[in-house]
mmCIF file of C-alpha atoms and ligand atoms in Angstrom:
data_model
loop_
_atom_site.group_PDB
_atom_site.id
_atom_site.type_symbol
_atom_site.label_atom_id
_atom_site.label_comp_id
_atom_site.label_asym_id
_atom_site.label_seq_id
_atom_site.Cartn_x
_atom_site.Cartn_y
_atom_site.Cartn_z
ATOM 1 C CA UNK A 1 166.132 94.008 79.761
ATOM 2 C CA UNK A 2 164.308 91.014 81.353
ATOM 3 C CA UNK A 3 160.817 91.973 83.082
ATOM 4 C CA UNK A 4 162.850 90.595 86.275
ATOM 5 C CA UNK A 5 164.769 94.047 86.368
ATOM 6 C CA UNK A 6 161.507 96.035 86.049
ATOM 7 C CA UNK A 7 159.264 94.689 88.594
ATOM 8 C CA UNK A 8 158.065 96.757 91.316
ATOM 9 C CA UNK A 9 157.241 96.556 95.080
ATOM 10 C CA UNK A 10 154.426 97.952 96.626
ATOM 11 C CA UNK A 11 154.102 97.849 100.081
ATOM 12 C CA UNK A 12 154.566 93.860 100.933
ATOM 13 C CA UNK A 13 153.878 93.119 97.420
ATOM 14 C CA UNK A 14 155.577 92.360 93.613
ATOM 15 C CA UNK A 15 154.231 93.482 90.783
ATOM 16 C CA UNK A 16 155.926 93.354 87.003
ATOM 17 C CA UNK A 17 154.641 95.495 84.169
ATOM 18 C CA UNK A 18 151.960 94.209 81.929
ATOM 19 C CA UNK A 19 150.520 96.955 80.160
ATOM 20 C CA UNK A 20 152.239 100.026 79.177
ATOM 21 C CA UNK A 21 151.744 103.608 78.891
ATOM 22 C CA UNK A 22 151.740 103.851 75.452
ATOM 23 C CA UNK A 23 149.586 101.534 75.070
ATOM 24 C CA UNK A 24 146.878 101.972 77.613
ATOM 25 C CA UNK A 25 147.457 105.722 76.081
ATOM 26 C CA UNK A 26 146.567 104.557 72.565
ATOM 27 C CA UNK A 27 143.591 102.424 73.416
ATOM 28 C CA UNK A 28 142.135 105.041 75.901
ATOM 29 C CA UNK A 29 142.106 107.731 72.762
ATOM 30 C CA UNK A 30 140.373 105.035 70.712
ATOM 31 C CA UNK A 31 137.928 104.912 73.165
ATOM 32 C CA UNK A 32 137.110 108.638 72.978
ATOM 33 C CA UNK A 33 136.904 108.578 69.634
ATOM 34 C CA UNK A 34 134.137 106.251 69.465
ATOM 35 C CA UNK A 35 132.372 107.564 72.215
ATOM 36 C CA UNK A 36 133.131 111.090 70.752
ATOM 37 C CA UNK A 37 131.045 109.125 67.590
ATOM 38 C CA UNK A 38 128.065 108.021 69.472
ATOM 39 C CA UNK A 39 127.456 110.477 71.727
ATOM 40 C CA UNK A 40 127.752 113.230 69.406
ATOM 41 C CA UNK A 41 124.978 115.800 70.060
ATOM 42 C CA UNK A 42 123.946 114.208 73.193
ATOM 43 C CA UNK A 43 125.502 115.732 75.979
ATOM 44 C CA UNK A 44 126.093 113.059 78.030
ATOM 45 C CA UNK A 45 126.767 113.414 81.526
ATOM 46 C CA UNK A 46 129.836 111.131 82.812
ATOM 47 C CA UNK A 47 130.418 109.482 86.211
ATOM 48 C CA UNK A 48 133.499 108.103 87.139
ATOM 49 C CA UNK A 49 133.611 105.618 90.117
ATOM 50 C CA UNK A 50 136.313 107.028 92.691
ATOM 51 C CA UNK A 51 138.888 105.952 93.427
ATOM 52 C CA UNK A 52 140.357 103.830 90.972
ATOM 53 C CA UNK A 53 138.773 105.804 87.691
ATOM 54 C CA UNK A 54 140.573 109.242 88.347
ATOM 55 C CA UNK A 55 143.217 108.822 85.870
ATOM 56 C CA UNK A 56 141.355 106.988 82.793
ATOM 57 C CA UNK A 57 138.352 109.369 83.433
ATOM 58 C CA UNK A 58 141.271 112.271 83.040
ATOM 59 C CA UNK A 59 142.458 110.657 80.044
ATOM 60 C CA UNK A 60 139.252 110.171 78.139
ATOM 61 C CA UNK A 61 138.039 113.290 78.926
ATOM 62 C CA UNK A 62 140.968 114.669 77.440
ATOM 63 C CA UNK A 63 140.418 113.045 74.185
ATOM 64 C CA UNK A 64 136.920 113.835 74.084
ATOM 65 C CA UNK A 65 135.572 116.480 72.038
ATOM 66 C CA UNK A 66 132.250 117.080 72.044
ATOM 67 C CA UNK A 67 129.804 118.541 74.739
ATOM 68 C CA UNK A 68 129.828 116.458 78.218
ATOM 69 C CA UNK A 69 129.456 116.684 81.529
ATOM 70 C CA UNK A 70 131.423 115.105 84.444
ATOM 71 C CA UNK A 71 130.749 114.295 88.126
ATOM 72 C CA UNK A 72 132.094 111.994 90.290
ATOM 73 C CA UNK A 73 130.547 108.863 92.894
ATOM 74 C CA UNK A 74 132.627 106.965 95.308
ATOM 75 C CA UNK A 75 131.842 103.134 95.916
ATOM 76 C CA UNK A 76 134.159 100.956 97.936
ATOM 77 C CA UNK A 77 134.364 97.157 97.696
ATOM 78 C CA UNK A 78 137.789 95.942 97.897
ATOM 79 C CA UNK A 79 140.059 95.130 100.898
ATOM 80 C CA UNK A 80 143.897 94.298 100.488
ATOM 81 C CA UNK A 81 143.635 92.494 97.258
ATOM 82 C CA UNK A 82 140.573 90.690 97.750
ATOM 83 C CA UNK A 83 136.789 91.563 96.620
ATOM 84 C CA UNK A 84 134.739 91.917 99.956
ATOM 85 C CA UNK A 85 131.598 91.602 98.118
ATOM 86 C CA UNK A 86 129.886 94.434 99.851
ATOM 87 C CA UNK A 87 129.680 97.499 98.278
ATOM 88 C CA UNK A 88 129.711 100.915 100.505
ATOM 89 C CA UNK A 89 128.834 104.457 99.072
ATOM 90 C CA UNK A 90 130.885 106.783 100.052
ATOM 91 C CA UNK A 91 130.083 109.973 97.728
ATOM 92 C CA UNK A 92 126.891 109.675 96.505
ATOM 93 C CA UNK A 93 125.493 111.235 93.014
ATOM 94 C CA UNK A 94 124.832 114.770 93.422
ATOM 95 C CA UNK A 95 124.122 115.652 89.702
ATOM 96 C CA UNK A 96 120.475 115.651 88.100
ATOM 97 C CA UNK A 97 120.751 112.692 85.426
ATOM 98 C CA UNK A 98 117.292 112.763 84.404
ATOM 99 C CA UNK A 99 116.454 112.567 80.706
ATOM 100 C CA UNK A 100 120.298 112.604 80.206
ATOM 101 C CA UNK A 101 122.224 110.218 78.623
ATOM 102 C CA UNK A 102 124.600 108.427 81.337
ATOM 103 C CA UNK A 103 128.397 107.106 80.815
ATOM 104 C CA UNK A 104 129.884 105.293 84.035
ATOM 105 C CA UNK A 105 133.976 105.301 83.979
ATOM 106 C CA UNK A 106 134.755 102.957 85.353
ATOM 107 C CA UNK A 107 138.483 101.211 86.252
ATOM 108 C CA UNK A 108 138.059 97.455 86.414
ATOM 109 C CA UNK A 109 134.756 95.111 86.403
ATOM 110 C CA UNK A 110 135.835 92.035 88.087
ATOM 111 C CA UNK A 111 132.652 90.493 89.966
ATOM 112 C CA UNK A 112 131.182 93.130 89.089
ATOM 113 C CA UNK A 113 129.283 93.351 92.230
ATOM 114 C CA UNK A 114 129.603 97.294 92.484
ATOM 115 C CA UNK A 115 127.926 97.804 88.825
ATOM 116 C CA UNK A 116 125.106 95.576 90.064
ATOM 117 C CA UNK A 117 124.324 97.320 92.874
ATOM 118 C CA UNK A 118 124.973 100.822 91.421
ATOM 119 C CA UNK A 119 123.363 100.661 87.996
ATOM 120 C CA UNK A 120 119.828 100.559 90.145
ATOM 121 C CA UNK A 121 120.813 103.708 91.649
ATOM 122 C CA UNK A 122 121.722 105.459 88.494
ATOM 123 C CA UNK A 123 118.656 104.010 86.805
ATOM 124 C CA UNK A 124 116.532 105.883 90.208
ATOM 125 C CA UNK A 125 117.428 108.982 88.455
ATOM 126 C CA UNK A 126 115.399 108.166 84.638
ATOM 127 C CA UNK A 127 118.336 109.030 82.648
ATOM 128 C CA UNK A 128 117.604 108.323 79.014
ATOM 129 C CA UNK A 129 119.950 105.331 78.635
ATOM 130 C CA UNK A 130 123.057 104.248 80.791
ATOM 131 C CA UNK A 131 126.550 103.207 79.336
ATOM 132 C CA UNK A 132 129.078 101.542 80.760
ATOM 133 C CA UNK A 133 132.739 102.222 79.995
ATOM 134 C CA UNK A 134 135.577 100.242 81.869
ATOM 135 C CA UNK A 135 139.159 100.333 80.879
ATOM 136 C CA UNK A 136 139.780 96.699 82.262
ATOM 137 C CA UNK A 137 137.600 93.820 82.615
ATOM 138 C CA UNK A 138 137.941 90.479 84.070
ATOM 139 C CA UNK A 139 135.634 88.370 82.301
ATOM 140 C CA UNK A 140 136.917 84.928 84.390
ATOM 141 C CA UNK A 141 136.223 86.701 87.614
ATOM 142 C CA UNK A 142 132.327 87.698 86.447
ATOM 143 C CA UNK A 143 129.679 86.963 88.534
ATOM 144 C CA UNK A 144 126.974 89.242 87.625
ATOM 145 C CA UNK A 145 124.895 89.094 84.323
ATOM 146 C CA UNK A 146 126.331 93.126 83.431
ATOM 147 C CA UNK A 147 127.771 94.050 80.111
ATOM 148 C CA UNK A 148 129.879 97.053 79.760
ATOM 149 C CA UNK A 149 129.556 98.782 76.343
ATOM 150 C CA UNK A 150 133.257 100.265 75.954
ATOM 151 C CA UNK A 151 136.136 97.954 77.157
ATOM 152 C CA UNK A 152 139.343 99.079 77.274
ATOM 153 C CA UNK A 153 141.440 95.823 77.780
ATOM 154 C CA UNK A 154 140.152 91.613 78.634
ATOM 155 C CA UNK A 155 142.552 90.946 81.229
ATOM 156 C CA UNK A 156 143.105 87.516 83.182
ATOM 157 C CA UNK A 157 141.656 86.922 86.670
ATOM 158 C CA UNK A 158 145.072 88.588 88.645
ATOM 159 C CA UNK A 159 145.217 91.799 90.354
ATOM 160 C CA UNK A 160 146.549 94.536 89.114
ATOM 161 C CA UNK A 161 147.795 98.248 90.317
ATOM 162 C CA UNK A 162 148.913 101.259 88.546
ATOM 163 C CA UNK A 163 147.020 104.132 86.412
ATOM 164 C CA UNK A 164 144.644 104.572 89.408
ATOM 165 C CA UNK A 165 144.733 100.859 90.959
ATOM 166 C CA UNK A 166 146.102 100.610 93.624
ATOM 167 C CA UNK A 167 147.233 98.394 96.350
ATOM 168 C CA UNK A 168 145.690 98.980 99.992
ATOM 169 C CA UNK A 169 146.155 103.262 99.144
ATOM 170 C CA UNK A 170 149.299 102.511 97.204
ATOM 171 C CA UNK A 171 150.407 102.481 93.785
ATOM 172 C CA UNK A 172 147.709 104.553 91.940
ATOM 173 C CA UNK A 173 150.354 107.039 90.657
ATOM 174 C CA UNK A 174 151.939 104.709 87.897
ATOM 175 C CA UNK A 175 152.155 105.408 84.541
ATOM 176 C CA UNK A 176 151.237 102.095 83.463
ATOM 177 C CA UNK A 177 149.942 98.688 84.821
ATOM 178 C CA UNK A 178 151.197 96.245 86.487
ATOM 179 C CA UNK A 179 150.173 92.789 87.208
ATOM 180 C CA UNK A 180 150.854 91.025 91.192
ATOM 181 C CA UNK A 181 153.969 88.753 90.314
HETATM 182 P P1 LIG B 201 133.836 94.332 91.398
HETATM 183 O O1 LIG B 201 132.743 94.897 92.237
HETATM 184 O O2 LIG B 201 133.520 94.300 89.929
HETATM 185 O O3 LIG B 201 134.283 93.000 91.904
HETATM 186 O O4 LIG B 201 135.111 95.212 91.646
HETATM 187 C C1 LIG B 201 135.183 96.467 91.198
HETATM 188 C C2 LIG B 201 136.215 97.253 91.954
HETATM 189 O O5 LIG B 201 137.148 96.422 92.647
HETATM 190 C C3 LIG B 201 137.030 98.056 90.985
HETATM 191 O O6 LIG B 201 136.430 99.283 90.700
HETATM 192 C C4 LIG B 201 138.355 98.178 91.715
HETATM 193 O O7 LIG B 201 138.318 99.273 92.563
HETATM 194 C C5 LIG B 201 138.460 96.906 92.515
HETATM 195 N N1 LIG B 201 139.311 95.894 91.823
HETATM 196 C C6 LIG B 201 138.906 94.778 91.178
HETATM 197 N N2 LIG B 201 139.946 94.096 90.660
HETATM 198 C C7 LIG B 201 141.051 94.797 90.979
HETATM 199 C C8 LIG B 201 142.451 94.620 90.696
HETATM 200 O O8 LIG B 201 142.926 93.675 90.047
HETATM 201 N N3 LIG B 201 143.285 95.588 91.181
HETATM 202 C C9 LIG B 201 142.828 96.666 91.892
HETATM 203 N N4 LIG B 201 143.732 97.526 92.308
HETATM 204 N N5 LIG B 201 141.522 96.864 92.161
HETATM 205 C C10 LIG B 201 140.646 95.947 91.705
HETATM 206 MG MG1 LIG B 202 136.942 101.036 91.447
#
């Protein structure tokens, strides 16, 4: 079956699958396993950037298993398909980080404008170090100096929806990803 067949509208838009469940399954358990390696016996504390992290933060804490925390923050930045550049808090951190050893989930670095102006926040709070783990990256689109420590996939500068991205609200329930057409 051609990719034609299996491309996917949502709302005014076209998107055709780019990376599956399987294997955004596989790589997310390799993930956990490493982190599951270096953070053994330090308790770290997770946050996961709302929206867009809900599902890979469910899936890697699944495949976690040693001693960790969760909690959640919500940052906005994007508009339709666009980056607006500003980034709004609209949950703030409401767990005591000090001392602790800090993982950010997070969904997609693309300017990377949001890490930039949260990691100051986070770093506020004197946790003993701060990690960042992002299941996609756009290193083309980069316009911050910010390196994330746990990458799930390098993908090209072109949006993307599914697995928690979404498209204006829409599209955040798919299995798998999809790339605009
Ligand atoms: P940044 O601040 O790094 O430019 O953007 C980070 C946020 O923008 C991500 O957490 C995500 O919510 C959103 N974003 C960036 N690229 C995409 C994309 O291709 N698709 C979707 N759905 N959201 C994106
Ligand atoms: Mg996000």
């Amino acid at each position: 079956m051609s990719n034609e067949k299996l491309s996917i509208q949502v709302k005014d838009k076209e998107f055709i699958p780019y990376l599956s469940e399987e294997t955004i399954l596989a790589r997310v358990k390799n993930i956990a396993v490493q982190l599951s390696e270096d953070f053994k016996d330090k308790n770290p504390v997770f946050i996961a950037v709302l929206n867009g992290s809900f599902m890979f933060a469910a899936d890697l804490m699944k495949q976690l298993h040693i001693n960790s925390e969760i909690t959640f923050v919500k940052l906005a930045s994007y508009i339709g398909t666009q980056s607006s550049g500003k980034v709004l808090t609209l949950l703030g951190l409401d767990t005591n980080v000090k001392d602790r050893h800090v993982i950010i989930i997070e969904d997609i670095i693309d300017t990377g404008f949001t890490l930039k102006k949260f990691l100051p926040v986070i770093k506020a709070n004197e946790p003993k170090s701060i990690s960042i783990c992002s299941l996609l990256i756009k290193p083309e689109s980069l316009q911050v100096d910010i390196k994330a420590d746990y990458i799930g996939f390098e993908i090209p500068n072109r949006f993307v929806v599914g697995y928690g991205l979404d498209y204006d609200g829409y599209g955040r329930n798919l299995k798998s990803i999809y790339q605009l057409k």
